[in-house]
Coordinates of C-alpha atoms in Angstrom, one line a residue:
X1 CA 7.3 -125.3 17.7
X2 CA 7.7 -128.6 15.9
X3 CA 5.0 -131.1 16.4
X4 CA 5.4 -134.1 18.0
X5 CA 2.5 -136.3 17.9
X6 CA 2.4 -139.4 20.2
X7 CA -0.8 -141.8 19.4
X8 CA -1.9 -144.1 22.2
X9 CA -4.4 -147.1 22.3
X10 CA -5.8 -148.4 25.2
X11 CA -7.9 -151.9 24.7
X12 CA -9.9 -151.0 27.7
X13 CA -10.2 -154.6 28.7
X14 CA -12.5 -156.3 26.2
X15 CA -15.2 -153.4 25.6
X16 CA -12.4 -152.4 23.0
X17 CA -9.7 -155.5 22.0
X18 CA -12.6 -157.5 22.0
X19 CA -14.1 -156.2 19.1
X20 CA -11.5 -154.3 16.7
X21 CA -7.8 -155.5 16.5
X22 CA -6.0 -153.3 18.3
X23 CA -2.6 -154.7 16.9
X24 CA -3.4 -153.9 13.4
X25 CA -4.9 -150.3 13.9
X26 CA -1.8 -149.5 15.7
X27 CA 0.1 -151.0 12.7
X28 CA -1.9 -148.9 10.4
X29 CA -1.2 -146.1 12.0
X30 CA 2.6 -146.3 12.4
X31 CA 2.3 -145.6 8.9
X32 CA 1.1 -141.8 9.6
X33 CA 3.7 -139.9 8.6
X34 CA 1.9 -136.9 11.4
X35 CA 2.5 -139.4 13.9
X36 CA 5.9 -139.6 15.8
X37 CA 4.8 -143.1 17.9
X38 CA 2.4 -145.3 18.8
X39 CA 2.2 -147.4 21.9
X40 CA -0.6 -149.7 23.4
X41 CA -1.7 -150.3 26.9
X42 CA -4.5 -152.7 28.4
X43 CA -5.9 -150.2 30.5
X44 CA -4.8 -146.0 30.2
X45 CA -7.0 -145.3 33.4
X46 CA -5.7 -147.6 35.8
X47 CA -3.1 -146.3 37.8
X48 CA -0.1 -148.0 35.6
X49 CA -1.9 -147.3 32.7
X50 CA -1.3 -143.5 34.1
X51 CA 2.2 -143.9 34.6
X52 CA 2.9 -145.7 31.2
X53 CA 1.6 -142.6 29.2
X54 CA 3.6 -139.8 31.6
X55 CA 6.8 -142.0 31.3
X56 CA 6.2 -141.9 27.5
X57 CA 5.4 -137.8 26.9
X58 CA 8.3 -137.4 29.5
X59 CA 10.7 -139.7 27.8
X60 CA 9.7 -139.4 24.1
X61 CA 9.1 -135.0 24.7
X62 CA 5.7 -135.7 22.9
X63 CA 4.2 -132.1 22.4
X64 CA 1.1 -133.1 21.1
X65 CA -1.3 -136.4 22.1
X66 CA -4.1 -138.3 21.1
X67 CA -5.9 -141.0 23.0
X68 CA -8.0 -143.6 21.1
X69 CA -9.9 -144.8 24.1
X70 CA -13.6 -144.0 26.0
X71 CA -15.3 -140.9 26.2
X72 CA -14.1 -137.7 27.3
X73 CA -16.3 -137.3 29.7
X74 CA -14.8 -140.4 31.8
X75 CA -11.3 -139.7 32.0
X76 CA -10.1 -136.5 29.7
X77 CA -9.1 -134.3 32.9
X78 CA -7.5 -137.3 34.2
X79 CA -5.6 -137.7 31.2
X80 CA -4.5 -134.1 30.9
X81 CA -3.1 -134.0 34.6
X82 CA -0.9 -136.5 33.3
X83 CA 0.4 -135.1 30.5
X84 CA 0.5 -132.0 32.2
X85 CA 2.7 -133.3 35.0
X86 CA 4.9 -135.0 32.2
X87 CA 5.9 -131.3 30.8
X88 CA 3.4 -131.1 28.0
X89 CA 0.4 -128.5 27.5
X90 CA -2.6 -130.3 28.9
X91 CA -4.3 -128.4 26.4
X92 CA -2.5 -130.1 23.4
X93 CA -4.2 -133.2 24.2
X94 CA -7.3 -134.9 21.8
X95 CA -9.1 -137.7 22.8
X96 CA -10.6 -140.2 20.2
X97 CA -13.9 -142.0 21.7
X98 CA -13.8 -145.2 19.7
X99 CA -15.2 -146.9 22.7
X100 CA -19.1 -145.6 22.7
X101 CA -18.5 -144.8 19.1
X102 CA -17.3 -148.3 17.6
X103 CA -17.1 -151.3 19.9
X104 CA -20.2 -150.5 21.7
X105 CA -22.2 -150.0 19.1
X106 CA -21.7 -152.5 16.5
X107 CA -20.6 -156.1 16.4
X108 CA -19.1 -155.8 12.8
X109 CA -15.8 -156.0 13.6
X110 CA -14.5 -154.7 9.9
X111 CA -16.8 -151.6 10.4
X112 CA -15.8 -151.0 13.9
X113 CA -11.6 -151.2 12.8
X114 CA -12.3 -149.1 9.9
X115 CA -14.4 -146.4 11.9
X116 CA -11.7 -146.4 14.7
X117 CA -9.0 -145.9 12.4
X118 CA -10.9 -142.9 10.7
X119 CA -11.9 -141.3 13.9
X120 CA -8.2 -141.5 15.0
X121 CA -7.1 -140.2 11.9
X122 CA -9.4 -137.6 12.4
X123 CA -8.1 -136.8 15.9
X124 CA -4.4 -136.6 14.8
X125 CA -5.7 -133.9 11.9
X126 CA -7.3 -131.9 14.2
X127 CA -4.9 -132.1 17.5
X128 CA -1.6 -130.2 15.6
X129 CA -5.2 -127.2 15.3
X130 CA -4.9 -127.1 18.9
X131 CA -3.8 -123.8 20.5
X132 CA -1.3 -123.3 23.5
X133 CA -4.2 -121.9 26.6
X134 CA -3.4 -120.7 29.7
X135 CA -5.4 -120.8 32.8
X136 CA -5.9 -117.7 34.2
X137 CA -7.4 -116.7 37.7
X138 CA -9.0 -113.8 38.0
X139 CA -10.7 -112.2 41.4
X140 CA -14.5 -113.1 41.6
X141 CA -17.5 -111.3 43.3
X142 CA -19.6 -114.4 44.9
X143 CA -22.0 -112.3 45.5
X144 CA -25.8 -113.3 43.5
X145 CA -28.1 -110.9 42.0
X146 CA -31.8 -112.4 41.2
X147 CA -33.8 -110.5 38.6
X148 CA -37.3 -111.4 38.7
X149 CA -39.4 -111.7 42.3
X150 CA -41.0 -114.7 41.4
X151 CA -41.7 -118.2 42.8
X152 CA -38.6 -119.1 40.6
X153 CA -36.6 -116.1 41.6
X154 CA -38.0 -116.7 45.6
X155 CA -36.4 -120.3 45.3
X156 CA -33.3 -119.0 43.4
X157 CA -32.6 -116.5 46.1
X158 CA -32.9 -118.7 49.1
X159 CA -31.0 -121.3 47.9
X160 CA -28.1 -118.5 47.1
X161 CA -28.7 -117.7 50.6
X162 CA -28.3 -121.1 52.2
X163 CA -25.0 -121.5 50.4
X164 CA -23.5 -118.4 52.5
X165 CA -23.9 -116.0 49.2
X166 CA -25.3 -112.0 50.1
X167 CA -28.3 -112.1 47.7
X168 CA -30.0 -109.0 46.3
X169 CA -33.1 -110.1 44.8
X170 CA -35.2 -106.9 42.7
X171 CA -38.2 -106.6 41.2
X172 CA -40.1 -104.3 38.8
X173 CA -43.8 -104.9 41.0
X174 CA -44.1 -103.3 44.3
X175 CA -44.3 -106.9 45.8
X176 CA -42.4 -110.4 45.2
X177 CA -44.2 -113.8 44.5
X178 CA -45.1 -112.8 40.6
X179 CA -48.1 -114.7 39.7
X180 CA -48.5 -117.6 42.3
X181 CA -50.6 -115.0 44.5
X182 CA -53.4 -114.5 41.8
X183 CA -53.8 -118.3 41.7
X184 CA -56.0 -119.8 44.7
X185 CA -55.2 -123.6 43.7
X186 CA -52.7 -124.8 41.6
X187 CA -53.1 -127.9 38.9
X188 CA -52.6 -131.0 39.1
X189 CA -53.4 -131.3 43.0
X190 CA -55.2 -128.6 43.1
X191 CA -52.8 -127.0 46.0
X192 CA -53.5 -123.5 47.6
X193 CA -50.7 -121.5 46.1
X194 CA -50.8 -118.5 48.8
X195 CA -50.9 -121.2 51.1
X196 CA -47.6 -122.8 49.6
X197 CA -46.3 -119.0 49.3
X198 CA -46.7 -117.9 52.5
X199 CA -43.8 -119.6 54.4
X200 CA -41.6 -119.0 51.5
X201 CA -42.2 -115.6 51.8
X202 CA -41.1 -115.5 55.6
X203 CA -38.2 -117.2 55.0
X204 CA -37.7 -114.5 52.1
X205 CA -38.1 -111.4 54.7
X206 CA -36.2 -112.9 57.7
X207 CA -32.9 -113.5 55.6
X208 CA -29.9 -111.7 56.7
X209 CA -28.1 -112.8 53.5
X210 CA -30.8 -111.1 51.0
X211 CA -31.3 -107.8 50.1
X212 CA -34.8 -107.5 48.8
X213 CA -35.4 -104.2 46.1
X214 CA -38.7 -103.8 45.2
X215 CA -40.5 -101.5 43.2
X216 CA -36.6 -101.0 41.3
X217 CA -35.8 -101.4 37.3
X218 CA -32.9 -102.7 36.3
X219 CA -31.3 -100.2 33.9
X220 CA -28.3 -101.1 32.7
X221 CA -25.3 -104.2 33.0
X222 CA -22.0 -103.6 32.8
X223 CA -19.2 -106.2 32.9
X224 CA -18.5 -110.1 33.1
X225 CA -18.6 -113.5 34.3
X226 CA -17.8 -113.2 38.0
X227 CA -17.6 -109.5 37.9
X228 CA -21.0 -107.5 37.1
X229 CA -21.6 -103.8 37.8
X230 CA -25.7 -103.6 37.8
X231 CA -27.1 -100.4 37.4
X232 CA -30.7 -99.7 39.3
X233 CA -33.3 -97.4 39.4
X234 CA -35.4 -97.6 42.6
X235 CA -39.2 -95.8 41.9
X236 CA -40.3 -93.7 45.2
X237 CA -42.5 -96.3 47.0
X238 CA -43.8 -92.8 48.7
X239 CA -44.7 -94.7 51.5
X240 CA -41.8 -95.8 54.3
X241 CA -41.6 -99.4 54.4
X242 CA -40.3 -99.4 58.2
X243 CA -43.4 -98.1 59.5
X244 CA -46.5 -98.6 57.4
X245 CA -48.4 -101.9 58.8
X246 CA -50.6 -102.7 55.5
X247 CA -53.7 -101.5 57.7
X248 CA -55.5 -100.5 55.1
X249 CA -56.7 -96.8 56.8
X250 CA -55.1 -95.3 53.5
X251 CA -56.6 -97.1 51.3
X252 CA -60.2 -96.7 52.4
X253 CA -59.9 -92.7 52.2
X254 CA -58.4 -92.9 48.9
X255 CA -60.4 -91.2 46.7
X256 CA -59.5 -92.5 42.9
X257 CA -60.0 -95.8 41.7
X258 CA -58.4 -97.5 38.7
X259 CA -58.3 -100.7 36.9
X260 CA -56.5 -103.2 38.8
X261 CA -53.7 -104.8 37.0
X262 CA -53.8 -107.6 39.2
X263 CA -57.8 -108.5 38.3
X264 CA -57.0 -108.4 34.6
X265 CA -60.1 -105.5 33.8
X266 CA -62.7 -107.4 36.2
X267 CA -61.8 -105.2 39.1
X268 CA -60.1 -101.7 40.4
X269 CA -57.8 -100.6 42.7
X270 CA -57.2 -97.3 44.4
X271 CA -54.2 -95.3 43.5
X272 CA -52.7 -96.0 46.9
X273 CA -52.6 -99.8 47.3
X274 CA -51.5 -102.7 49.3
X275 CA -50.7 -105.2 46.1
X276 CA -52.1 -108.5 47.7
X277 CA -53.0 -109.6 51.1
X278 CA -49.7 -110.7 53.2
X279 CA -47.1 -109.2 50.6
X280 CA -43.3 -108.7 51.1
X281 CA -43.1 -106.5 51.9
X282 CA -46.5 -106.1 53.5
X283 CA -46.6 -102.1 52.8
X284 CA -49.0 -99.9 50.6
X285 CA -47.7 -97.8 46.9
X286 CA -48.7 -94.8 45.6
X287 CA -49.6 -94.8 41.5
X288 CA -48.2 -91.7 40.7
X289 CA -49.9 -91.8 37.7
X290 CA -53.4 -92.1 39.4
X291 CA -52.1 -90.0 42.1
X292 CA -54.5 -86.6 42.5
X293 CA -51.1 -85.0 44.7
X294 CA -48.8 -86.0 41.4
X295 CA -51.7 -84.7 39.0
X296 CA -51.6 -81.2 40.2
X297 CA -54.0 -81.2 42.9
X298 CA -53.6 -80.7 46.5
X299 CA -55.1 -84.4 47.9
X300 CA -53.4 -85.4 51.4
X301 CA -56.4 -88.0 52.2
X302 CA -54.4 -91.0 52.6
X303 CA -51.6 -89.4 54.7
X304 CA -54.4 -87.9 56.9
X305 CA -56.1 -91.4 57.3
X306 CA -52.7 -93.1 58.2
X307 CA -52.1 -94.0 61.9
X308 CA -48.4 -94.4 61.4
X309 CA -47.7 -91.1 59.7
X310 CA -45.9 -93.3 57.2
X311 CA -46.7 -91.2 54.1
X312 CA -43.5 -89.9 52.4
X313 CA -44.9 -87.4 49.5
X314 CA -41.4 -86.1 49.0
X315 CA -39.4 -89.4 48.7
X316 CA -37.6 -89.3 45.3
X317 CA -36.2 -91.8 43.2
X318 CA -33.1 -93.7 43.5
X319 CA -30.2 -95.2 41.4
X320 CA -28.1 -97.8 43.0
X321 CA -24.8 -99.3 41.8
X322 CA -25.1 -103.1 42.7
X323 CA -22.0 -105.4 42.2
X324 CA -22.1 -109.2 41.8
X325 CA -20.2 -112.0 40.4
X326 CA -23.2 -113.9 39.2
X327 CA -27.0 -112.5 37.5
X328 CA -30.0 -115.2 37.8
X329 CA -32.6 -114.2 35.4
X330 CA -36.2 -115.2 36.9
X331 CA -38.4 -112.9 35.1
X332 CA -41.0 -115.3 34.5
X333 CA -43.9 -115.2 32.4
X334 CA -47.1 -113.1 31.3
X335 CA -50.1 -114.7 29.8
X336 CA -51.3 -114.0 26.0
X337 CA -54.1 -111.8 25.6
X338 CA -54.0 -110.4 28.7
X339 CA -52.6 -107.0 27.0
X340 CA -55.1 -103.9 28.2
X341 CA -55.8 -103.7 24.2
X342 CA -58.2 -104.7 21.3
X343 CA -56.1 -106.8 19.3
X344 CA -57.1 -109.9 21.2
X345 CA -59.6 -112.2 19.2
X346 CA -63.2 -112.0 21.2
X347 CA -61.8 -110.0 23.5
X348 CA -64.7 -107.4 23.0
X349 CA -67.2 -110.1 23.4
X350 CA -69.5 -110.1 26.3
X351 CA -68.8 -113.1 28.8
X352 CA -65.9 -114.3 26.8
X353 CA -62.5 -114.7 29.8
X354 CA -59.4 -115.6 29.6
X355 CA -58.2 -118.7 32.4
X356 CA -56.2 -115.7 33.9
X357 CA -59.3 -114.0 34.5
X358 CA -61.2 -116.8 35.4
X359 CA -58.7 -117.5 37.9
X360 CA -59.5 -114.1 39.7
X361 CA -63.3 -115.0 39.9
X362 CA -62.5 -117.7 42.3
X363 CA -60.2 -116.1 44.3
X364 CA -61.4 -115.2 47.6
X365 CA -59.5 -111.9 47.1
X366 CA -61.2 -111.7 43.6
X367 CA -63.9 -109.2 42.1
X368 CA -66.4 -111.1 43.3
X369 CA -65.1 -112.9 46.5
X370 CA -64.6 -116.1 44.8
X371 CA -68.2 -116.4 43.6
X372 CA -68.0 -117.2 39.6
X373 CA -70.5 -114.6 38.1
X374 CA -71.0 -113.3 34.9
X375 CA -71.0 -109.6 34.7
X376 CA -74.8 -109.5 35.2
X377 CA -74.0 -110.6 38.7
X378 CA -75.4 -114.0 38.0
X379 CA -73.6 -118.0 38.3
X380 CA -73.3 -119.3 34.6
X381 CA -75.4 -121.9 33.8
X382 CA -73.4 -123.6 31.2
X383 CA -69.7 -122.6 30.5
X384 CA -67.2 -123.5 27.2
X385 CA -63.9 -124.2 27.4
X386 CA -61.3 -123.4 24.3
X387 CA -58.3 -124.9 24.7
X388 CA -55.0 -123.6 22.7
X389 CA -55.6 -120.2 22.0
X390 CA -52.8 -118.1 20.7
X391 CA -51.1 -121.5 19.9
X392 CA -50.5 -120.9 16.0
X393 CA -49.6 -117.3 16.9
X394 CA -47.3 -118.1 19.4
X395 CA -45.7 -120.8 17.2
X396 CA -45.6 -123.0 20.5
X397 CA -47.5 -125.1 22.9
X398 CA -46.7 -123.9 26.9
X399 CA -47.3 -127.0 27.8
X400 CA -49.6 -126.1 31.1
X401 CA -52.6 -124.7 29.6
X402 CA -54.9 -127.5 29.5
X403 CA -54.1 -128.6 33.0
X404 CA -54.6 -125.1 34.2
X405 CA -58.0 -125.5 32.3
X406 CA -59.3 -128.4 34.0
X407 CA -59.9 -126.8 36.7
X408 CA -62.9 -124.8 35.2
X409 CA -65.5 -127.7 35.8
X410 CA -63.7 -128.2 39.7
X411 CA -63.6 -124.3 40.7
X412 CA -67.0 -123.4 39.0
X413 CA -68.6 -126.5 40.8
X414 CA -67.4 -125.1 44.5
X415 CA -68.9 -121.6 44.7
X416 CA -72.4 -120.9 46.6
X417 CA -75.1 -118.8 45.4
X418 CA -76.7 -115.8 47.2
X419 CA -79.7 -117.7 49.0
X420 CA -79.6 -120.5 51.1
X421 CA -79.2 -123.2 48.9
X422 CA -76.0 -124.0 46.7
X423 CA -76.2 -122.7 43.7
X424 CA -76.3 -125.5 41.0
X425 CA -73.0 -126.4 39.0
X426 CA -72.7 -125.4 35.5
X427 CA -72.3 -127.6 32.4
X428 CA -68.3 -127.5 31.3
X429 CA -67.8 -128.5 28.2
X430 CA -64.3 -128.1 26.8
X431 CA -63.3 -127.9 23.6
X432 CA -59.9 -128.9 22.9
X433 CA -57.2 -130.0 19.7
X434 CA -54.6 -131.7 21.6
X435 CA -55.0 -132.4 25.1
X436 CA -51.7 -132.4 26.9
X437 CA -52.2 -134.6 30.4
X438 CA -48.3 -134.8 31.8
X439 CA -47.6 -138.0 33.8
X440 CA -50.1 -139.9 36.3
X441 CA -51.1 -136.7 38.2
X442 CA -52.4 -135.0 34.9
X443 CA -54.2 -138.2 34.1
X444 CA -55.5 -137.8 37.3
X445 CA -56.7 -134.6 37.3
X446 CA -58.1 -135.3 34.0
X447 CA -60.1 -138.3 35.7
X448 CA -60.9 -136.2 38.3
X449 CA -62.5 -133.2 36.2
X450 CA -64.9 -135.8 33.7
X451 CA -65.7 -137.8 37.0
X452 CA -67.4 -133.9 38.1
X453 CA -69.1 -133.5 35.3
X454 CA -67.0 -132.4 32.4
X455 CA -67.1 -133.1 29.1
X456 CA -64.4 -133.1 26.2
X457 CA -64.8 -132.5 22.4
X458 CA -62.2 -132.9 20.3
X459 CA -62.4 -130.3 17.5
X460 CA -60.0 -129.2 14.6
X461 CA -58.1 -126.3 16.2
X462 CA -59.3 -122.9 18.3
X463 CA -59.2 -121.5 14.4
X464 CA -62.3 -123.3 13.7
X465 CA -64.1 -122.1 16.6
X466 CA -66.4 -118.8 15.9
X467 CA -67.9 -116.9 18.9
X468 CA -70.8 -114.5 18.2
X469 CA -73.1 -113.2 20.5
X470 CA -76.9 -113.7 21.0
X471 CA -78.7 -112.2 23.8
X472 CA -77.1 -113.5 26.9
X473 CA -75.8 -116.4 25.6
X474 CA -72.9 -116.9 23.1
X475 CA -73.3 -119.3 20.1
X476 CA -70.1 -121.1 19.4
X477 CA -69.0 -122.8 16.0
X478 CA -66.6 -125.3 15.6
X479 CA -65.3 -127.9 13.6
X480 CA -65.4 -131.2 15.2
X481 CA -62.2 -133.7 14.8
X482 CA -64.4 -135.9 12.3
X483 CA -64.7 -132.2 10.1
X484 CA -68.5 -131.8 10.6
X485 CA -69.1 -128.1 11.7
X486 CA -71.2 -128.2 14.9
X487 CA -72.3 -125.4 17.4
X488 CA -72.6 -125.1 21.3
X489 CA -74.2 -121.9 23.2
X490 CA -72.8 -121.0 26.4
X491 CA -73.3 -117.7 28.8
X492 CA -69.6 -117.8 29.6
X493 CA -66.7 -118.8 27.3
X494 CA -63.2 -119.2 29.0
X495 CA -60.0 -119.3 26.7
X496 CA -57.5 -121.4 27.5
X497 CA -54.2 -118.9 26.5
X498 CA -50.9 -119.9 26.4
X499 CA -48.0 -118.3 28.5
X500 CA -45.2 -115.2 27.1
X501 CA -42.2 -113.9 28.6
X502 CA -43.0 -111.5 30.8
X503 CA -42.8 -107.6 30.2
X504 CA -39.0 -106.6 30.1
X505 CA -37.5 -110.4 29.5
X506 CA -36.4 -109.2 26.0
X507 CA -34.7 -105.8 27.4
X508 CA -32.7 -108.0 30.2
X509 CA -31.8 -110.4 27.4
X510 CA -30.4 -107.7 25.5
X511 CA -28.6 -106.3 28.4
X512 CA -27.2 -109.4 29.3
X513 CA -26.1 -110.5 25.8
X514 CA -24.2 -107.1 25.5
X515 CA -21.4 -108.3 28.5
X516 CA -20.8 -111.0 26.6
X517 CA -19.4 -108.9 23.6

């Protein structure tokens, strides 16, 4: 196919004739050998400005077009309607922005001709590039599947839902809600988060038009936009989720206990478990792993205890075929240094937690029931705050951290001691590089936590700071802003970490990234 390039200008009013002669840049260009024409028009948009350029492509059988107008983000699908209903591929169509480009952004008249004749120029170049497209339709699955059973993934399904799609929202964890159920208030307002769960989670389990999969892997993805084929592997919950109540019978005559994932090492669990109080769904797991029955002994406590008979030792394994036109990826985030290893700087060091862990101690559903004790069983009397950990490692700041840390001096302040009398408050002193305070609720909050007591040094970076132990106490060097080296003692250290993708994200990625070969 020959080329036939028609050029048109449109003055837009003023915003462009009053700045560049549009007379002379059309005169210029009639001396482009690539293009056929050139014709002006006050205004391209306006509905005779729309029937000047499809009487011109009809009349002139332009095959290829550039517009020297606005941006084409105002009026380039407009445009190629037109064209299109002239006879021409829509697709052959270029669009020169010497509006926001030029004449809005400089008053130099010479400059703004001579960058609106290059740009054009430019545009007529790269328009005979274009390729003939086609539109195609193809069948699409509306249904939505969710991976991830987080507070993000939660949201993401229900608004699916609202919009008439059939959700199926899976999960790795025996439970949805992620990490919002291990936090009792949430910075800056200092908001009960199982509180702000809760009637999420309803809405979650009385949806007809979600699926929920629990407990389930994702194993494979297969296919494309608008046409997925998910492969999933569904672990045996060994436990029927129509009967069991969450009573807690099966539980108590457990007989092995275990570290609980969800008290990061400050607490255990037993190997048959209800994950959090009021989960969805609200039904107890078997650890296999921890399991006596699956380690070759012949325990049958918890199904004896159980009032519902609800026990399914036999339940296998399933793999489920799940097809949907669209994949939300939720899978949210872990915390550094939260790892069940050594590798963690001061990990090893008595009375040294990370905010995750802290977290637990003031959670009424916590190790200790909300009080915050050392492990001596005793209220700290003064505790240190290290902001930024993991930062340089990470290579990033998460950008939460040191809100989520002010809340040390607010949550350590509001627990009671074992006699009659409140226990006194400890000292917070924080020690932070950059303090990140987002917007006039951080502030706030900020405000809020010096107003109770605590105070803020500004140091070098968490690579200064030095932790050794002594006795009961912890001495803690640092290099102070002004680069004096200085030390605090503390019985209880709490590191502010900064947040990872969670366990998986990379292996979804991977899947994901594979349909798009």
């Amino acid at each position: 196919m020959k080329e036939k390039i028609g050029l048109f200008i449109c003055r837009c009013g003023e915003n462009i004739a009053g700045v560049v002669d549009v007379d002379e840049l059309a005169q210029r260009l009639r001396q482009d050998a690539e293009v056929a024409f050139v014709a002006e028009h006050a205004l391209l948009c306006a509905p005779d400005g729309k029937a000047f350029l499809a009487e011109q492509v009809k009349e002139s059988g332009a095959t290829h077009v550039v517009i020297a107008a606005c941006s084409p983000k105002d009026h380039e699908a407009e445009f190629q309607r037109v064209v299109e209903g002239a006879g021409m591929n829509k697709f052959l169509l270029q669009m020169a922005n010497i509006r926001e480009h030029c004449t809005w952004v400089t008053r130099n008249a010479d400059a703004a001709f001579d960058k609106s004749l290059a740009m054009i120029k430019a545009a007529v170049r790269r328009v005979r590039l274009h390729e003939l497209l086609e539109e195609k339709e193809v069948d699409c699955n509306p249904d939505v599947l969710v991976i991830g059973g987080g507070i993000a993934g939660i949201e993401a399904a229900l608004l699916a839902a609202e919009a008439g799609r059939q959700v199926t929202l899976v999960d790795t964890d025996p439970s949805v809600g992620g990490m919002a159920p291990l936090i009792e208030e949430v910075a800056p307002n200092m908001e009960c988060a199982p509180c702000m769960l809760s009637p999420r989670l309803d809405e979650l389990n009385e949806s007809e038009q979600i699926t929920l999969l629990t407990n389930t892997d994702v194993t494979e993805i297969l296919g494309y936009l608008g046409n997925f084929e998910v492969t999933v592997e569904k672990r045996a919950r060994l436990v029927d989720e129509e009967t069991c109540i969450g009573c807690d019978e099966c539980i108590n005559a457990c007989p092995v206990s275990v570290p609980d994932e969800r008290q990061f090492g400050l607490g255990d669990r037993k190997a048959i478990h209800v994950p959090y109080p009021g989960c969805v769904p609200n039904c107890a797991v078997i650890d296999r792993t921890a399991c006596l029955r699956f380690n070759g002994e012949e325990c049958t406590a918890c199904a004896e205890a159980c009032p519902m008979e609800s026990l399914l030792f036999e339940q296998a394994d399933e793999k489920q075929k799940i097809s949907a036109g669209a994949i939300i990826l939720a899978t949210g985030h872990g915390v550094y240094g939260s790892a069940p290893d050594n590798s963690f700087q001061w990990k090893s060091i008595r009375g040294v937690y990370i905010m995750t862990q802290f977290e637990r101690l003031t959670s009424n559903f916590g190790p200790t029931g909300g009080k915050v004790l050392k492990a001596d069983g005793t209220p700290p009397r003064h505790i240190a705050v290290v902001h930024c950990v993991g930062r340089q490692e990470l290579g990033y700041c998460s950008g939460v951290c040191c809100q989520t840390a002010m809340k040390v001096g607010l949550l350590a302040g509001d627990h009671d001691g074992e006699g009659d009398d409140k226990t006194p408050a400890p000292r917070v002193t924080h020690l932070h590089t950059d303090l990140l305070v987002a917007g006039w609720l951080g502030q706030s909050l900020y405000q809020r936590t010096v107003n109770h007591g605590s105070a803020f040094v500004h140091i070098k970076g968490p690579e200064t700071v030095k932790i050794e132990q002594s006795g009961e106490e912890m001495v803690l060097q640092y290099r102070h802003v002004d680069g004096t080296a200085q030390t605090l003692a503390a019985d209880m250290v709490v590191l502010a970490t900064g947040l990872v993708p969670s366990a998986g994200t990379r292996k979804m990625a991977g899947m994901l990234e594979l349909t798009q070969d």
